[in-house]
Coordinates of N, CA, C and O in Angstrom, one line a residue:
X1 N -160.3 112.4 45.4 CA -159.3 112.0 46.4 C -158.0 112.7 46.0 O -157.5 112.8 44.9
X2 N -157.5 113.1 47.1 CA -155.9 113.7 46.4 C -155.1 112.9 47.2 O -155.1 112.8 48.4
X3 N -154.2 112.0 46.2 CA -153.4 110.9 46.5 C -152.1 111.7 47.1 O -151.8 112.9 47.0
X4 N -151.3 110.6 47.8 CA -150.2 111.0 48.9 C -149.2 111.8 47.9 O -148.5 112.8 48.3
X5 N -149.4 111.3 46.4 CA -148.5 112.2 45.3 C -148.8 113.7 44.8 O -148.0 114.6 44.5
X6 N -150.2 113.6 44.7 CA -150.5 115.2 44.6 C -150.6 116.0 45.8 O -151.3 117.0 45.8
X7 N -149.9 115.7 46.8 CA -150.1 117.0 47.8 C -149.2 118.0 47.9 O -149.1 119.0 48.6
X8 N -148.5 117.6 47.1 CA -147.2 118.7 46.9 C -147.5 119.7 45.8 O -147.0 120.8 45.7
X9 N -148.6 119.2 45.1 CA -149.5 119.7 43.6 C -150.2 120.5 43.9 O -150.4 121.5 43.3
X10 N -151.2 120.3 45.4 CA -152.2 121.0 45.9 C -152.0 122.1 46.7 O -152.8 123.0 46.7
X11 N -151.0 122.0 47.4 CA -150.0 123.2 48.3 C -150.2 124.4 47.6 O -150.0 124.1 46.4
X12 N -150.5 125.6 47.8 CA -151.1 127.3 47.7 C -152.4 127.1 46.0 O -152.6 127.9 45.1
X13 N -152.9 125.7 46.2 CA -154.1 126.0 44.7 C -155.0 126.8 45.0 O -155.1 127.1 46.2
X14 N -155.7 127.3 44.0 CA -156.7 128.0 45.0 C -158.0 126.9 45.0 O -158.3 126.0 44.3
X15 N -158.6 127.4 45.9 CA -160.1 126.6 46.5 C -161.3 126.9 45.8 O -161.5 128.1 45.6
X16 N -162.1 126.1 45.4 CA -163.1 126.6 44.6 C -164.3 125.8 45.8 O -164.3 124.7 46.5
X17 N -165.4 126.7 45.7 CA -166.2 125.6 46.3 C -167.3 124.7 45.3 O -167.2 124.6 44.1
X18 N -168.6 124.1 46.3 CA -169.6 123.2 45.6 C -170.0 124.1 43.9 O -170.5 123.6 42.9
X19 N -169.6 125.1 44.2 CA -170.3 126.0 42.9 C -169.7 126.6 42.3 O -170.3 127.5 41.6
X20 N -168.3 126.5 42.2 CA -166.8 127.4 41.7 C -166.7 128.5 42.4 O -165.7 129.2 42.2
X21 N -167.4 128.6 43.2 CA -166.8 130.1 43.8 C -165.4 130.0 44.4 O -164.9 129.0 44.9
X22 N -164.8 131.2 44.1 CA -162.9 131.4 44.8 C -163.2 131.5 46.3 O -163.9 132.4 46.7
X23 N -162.8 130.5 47.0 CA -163.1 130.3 48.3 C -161.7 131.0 49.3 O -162.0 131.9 50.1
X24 N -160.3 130.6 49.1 CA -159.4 130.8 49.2 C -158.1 130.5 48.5 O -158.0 130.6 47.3
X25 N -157.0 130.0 49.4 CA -156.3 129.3 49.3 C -155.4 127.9 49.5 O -154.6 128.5 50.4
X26 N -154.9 126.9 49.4 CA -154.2 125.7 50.4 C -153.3 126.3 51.1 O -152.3 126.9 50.7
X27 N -153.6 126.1 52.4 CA -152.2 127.1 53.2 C -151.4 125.7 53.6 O -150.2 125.9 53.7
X28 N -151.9 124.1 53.8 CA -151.4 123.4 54.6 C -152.4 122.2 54.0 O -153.6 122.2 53.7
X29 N -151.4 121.0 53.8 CA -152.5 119.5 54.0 C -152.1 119.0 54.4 O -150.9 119.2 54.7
X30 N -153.1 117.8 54.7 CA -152.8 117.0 56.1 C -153.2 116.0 55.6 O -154.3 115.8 55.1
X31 N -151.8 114.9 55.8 CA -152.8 114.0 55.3 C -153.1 112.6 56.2 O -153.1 112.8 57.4
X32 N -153.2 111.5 55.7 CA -154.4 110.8 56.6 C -153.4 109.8 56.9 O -152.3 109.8 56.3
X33 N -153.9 108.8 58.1 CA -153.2 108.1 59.1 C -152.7 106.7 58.0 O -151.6 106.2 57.9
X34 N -154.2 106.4 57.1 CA -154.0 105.1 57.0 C -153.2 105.0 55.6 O -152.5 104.1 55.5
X35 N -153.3 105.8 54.6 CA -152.6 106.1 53.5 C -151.9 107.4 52.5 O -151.4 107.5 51.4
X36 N -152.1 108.0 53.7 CA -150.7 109.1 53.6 C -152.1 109.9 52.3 O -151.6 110.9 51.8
X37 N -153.2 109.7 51.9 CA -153.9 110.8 51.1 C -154.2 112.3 51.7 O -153.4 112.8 52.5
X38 N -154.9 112.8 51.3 CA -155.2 114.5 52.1 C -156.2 113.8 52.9 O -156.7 112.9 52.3
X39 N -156.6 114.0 53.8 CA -157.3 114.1 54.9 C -158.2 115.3 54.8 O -159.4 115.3 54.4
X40 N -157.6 116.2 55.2 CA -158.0 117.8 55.7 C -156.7 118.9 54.7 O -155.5 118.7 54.4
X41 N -157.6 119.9 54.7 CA -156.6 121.4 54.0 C -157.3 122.5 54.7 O -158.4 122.8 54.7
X42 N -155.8 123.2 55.3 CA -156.4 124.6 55.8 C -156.8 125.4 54.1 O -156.6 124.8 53.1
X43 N -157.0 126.1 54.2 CA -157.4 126.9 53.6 C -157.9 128.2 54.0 O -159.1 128.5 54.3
X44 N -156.3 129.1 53.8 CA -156.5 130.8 54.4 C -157.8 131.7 53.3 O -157.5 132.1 52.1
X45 N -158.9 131.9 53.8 CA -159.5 132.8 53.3 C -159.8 134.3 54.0 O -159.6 134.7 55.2
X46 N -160.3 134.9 53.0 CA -160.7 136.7 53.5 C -159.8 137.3 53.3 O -158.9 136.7 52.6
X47 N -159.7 138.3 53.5 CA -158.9 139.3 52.7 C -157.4 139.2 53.1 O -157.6 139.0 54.3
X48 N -156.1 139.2 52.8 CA -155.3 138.8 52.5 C -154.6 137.6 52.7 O -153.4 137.4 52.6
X49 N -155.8 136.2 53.0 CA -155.8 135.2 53.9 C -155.6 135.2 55.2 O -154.9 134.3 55.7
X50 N -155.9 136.0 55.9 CA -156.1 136.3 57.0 C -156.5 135.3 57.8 O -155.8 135.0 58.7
X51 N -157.6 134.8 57.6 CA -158.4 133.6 58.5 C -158.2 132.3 57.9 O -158.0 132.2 56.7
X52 N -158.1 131.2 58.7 CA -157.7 129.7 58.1 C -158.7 129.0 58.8 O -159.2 129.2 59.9
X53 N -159.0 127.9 57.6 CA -160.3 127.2 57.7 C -159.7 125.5 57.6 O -158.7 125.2 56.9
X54 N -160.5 124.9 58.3 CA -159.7 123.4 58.1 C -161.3 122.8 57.6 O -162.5 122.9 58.0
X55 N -160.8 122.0 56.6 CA -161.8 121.4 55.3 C -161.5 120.3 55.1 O -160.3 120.1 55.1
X56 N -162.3 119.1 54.9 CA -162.3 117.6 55.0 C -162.5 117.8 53.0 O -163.3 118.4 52.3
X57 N -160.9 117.0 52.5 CA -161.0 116.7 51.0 C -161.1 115.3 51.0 O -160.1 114.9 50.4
X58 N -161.7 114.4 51.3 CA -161.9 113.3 51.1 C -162.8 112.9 49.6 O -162.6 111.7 49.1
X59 N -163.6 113.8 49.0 CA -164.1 113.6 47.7 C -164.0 115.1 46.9 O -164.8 115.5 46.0
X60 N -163.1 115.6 47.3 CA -162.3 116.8 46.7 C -161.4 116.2 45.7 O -160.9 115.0 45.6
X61 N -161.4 117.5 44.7 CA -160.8 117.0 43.1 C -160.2 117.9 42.7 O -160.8 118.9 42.6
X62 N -158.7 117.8 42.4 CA -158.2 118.6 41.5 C -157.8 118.5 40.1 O -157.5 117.4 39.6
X63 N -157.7 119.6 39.4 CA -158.2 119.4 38.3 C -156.1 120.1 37.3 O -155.9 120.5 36.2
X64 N -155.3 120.0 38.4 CA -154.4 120.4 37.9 C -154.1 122.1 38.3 O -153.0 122.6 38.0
X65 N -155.0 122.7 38.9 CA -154.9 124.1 38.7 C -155.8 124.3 40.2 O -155.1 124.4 41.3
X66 N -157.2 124.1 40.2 CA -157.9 124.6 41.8 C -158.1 123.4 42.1 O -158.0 122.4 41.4
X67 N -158.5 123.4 44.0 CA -159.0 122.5 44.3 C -160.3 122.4 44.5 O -160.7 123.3 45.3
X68 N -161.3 121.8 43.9 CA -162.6 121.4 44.0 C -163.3 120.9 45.3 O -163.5 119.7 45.2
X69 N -163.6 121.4 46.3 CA -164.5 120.9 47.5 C -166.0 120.6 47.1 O -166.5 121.1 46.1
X70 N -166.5 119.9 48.0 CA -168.1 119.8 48.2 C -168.7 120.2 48.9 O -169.5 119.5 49.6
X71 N -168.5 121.7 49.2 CA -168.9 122.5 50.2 C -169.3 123.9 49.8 O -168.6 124.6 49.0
X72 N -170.5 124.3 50.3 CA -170.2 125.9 50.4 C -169.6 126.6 50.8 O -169.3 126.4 52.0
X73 N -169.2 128.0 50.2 CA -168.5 129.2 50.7 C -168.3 129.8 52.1 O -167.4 130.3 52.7
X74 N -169.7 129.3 52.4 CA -170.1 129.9 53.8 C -170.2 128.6 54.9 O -169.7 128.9 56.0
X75 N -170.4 127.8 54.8 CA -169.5 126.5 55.4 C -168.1 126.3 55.7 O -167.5 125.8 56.7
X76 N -167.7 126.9 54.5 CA -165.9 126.8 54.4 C -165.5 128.0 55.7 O -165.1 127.7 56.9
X77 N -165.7 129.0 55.4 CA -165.8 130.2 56.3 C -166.2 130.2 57.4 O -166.1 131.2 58.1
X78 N -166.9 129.2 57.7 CA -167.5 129.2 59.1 C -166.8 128.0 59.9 O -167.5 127.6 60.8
X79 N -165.7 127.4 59.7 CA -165.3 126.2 59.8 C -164.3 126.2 61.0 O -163.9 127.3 61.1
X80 N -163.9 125.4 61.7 CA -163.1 125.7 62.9 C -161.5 125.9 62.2 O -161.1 125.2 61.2
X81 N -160.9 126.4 62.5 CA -159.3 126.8 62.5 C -158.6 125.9 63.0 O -158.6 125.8 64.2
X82 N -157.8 125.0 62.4 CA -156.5 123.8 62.5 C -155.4 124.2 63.5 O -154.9 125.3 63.4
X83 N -155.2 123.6 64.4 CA -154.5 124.1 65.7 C -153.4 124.2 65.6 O -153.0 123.8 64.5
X84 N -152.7 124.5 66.2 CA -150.8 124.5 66.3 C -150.8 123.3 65.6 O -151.7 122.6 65.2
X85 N -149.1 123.1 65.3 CA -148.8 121.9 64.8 C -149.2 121.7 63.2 O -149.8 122.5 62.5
X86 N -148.8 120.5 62.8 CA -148.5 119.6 61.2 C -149.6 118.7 61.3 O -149.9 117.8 60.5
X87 N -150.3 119.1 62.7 CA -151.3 117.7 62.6 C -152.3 117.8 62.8 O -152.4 118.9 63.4
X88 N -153.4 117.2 62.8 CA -155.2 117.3 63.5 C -155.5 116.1 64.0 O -155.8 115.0 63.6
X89 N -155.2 116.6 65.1 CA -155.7 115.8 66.4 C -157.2 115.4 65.9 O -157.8 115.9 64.9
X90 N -157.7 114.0 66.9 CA -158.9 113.6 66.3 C -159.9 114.5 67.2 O -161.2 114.5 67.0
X91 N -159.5 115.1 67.8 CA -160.9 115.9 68.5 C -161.0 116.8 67.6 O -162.1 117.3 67.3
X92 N -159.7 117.3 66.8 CA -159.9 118.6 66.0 C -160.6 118.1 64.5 O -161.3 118.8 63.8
X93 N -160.1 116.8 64.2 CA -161.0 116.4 63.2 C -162.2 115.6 63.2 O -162.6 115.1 62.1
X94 N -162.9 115.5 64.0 CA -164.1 115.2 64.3 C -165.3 116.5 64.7 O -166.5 116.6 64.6
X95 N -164.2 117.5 65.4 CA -164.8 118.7 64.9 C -165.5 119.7 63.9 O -166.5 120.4 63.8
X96 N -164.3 119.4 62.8 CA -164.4 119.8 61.4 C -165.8 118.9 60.8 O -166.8 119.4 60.2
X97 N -165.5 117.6 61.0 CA -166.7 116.8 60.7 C -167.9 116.8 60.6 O -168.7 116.6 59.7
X98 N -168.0 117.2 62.1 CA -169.3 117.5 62.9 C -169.7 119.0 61.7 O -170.6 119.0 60.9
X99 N -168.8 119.9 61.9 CA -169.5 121.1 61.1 C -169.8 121.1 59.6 O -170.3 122.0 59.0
X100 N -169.4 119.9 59.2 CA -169.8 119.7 58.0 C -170.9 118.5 57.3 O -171.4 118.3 56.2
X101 N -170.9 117.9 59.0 CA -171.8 117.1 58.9 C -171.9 115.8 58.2 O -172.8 115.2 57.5
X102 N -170.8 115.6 58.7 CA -170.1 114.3 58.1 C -169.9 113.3 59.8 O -169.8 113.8 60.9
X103 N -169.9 111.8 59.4 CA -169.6 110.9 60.5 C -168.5 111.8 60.9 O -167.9 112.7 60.4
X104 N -168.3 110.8 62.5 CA -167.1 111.2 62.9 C -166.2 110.3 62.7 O -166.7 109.4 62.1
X105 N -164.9 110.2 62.8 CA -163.6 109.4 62.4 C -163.8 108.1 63.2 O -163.7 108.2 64.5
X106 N -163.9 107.2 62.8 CA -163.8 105.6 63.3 C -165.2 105.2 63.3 O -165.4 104.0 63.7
X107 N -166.5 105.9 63.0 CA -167.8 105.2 62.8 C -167.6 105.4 61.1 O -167.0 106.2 60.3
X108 N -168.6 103.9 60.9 CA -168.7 103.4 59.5 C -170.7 103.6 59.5 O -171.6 102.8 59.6
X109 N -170.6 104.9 59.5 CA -172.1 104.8 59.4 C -172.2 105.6 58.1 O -171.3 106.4 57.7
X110 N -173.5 105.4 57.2 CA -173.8 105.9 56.3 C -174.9 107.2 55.8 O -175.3 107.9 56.7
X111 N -175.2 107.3 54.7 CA -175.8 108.9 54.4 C -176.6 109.1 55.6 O -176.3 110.2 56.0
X112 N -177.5 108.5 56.5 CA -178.4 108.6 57.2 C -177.5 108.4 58.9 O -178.0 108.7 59.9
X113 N -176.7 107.9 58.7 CA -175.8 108.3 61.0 C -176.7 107.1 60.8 O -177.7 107.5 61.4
X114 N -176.9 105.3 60.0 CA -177.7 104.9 60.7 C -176.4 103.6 61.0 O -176.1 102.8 60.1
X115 N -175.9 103.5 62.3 CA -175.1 102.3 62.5 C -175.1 101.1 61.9 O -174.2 100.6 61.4
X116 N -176.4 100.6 62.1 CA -177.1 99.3 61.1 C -177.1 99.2 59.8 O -176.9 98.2 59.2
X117 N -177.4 100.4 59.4 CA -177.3 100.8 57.4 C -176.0 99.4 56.9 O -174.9 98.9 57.3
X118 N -176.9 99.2 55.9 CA -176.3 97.9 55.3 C -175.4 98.7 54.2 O -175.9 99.2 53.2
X119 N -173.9 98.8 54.5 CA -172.6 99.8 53.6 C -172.5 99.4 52.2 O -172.5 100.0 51.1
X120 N -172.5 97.9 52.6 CA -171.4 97.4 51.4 C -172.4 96.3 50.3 O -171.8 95.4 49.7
X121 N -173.9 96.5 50.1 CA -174.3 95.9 49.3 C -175.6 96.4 49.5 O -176.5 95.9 50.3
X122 N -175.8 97.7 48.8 CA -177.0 98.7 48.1 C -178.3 97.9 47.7 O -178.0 97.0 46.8
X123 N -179.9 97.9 48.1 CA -180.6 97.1 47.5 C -180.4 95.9 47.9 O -181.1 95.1 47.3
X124 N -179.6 95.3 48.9 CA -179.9 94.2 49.3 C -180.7 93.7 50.7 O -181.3 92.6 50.8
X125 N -180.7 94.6 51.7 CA -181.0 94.3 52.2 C -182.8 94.8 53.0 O -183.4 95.6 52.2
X126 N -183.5 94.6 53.9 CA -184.7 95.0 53.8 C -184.8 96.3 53.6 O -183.9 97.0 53.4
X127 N -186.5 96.8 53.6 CA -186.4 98.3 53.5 C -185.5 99.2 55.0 O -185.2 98.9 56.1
X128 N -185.3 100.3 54.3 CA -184.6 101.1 55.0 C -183.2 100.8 55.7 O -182.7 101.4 56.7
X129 N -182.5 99.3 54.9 CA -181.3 99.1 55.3 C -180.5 99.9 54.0 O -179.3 99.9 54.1
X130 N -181.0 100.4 53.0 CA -179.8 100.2 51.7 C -179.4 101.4 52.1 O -180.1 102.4 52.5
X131 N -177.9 101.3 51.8 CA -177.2 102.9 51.3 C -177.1 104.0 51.3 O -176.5 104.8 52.1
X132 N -178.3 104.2 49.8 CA -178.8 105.4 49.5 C -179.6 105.5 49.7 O -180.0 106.5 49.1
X133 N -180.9 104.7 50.5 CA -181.9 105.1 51.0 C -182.3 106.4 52.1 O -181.9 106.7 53.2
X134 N -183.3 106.9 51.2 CA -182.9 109.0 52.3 C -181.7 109.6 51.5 O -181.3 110.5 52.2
X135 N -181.0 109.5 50.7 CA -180.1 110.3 50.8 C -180.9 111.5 50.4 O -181.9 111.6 49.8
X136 N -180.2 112.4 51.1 CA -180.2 113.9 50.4 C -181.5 114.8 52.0 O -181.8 116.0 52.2
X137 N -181.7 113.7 52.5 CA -182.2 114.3 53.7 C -181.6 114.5 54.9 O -180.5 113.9 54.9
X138 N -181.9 115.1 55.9 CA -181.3 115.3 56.9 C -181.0 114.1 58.4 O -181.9 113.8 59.3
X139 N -179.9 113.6 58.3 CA -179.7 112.6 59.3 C -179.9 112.8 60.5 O -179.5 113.8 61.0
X140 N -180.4 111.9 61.3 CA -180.8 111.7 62.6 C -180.0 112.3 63.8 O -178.9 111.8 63.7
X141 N -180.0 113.2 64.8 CA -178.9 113.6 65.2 C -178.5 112.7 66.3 O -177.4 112.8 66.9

């Protein structure tokens, strides 16, 4: 998470992705409604940053020097572009979402899009209510 204090730390780091690759750069963050964290970072990539990519850092890590995403290269690059303005609109961030395949903004649904998925106590509930049950497979569309 990059707290409301390091976003001034993360401004032009460079971007690494899931696998260290040099992705780009922080052109821009944005941070979030409910606690002022990063939300989203453009991130100008290609050759002289030319193209700007908007990227969900919600389990993004910096390490003092780059920013760490959980994403690939070619994900990042294929990502929709952050619109006019200081801000992302929720259509523009539920877009980004979608392409990364993450819920959208205001559902609490888990690894699986399953609304019912029991969140907040893993293993407790019957089969195919827990957590991390499926993770790592592909969620329901």
């Amino acid at each position: 998470m990059i707290t409301k204090s390091m976003i001034y730390e993360v401004k032009n780091a460079p971007v690494r992705d899931r696998d260290g690759a040099s992705v780009g750069k922080v052109a821009q963050v944005f941070p979030s409604d409910e606690d002022g964290s990063a939300a989203f970072v453009s991130v100008a990539t290609g050759l002289f940053g030319g193209h700007s990519a908007l990227v969900p850092v919600e389990d993004a890590t910096f390490d003092g020097t780059d920013l760490h995403v959980g994403y690939a290269k070619s994900a990042i690059k294929g990502a929709p572009s952050p619109g006019a303005g200081n801000t992302v609109s929720a259509t523009e961030a539920n877009a980004v979402r979608k392409h990364f395949g993450l819920s959208p903004i205001g559902r609490a649904t888990g690894d699986m899009g399953d609304p019912h998925e029991n969140l907040d106590q893993a293993g407790t509930g019957p089969a195919g209510a827990d957590d991390n049950e499926g993770a790592g497979t592909t969620p329901p569309a």
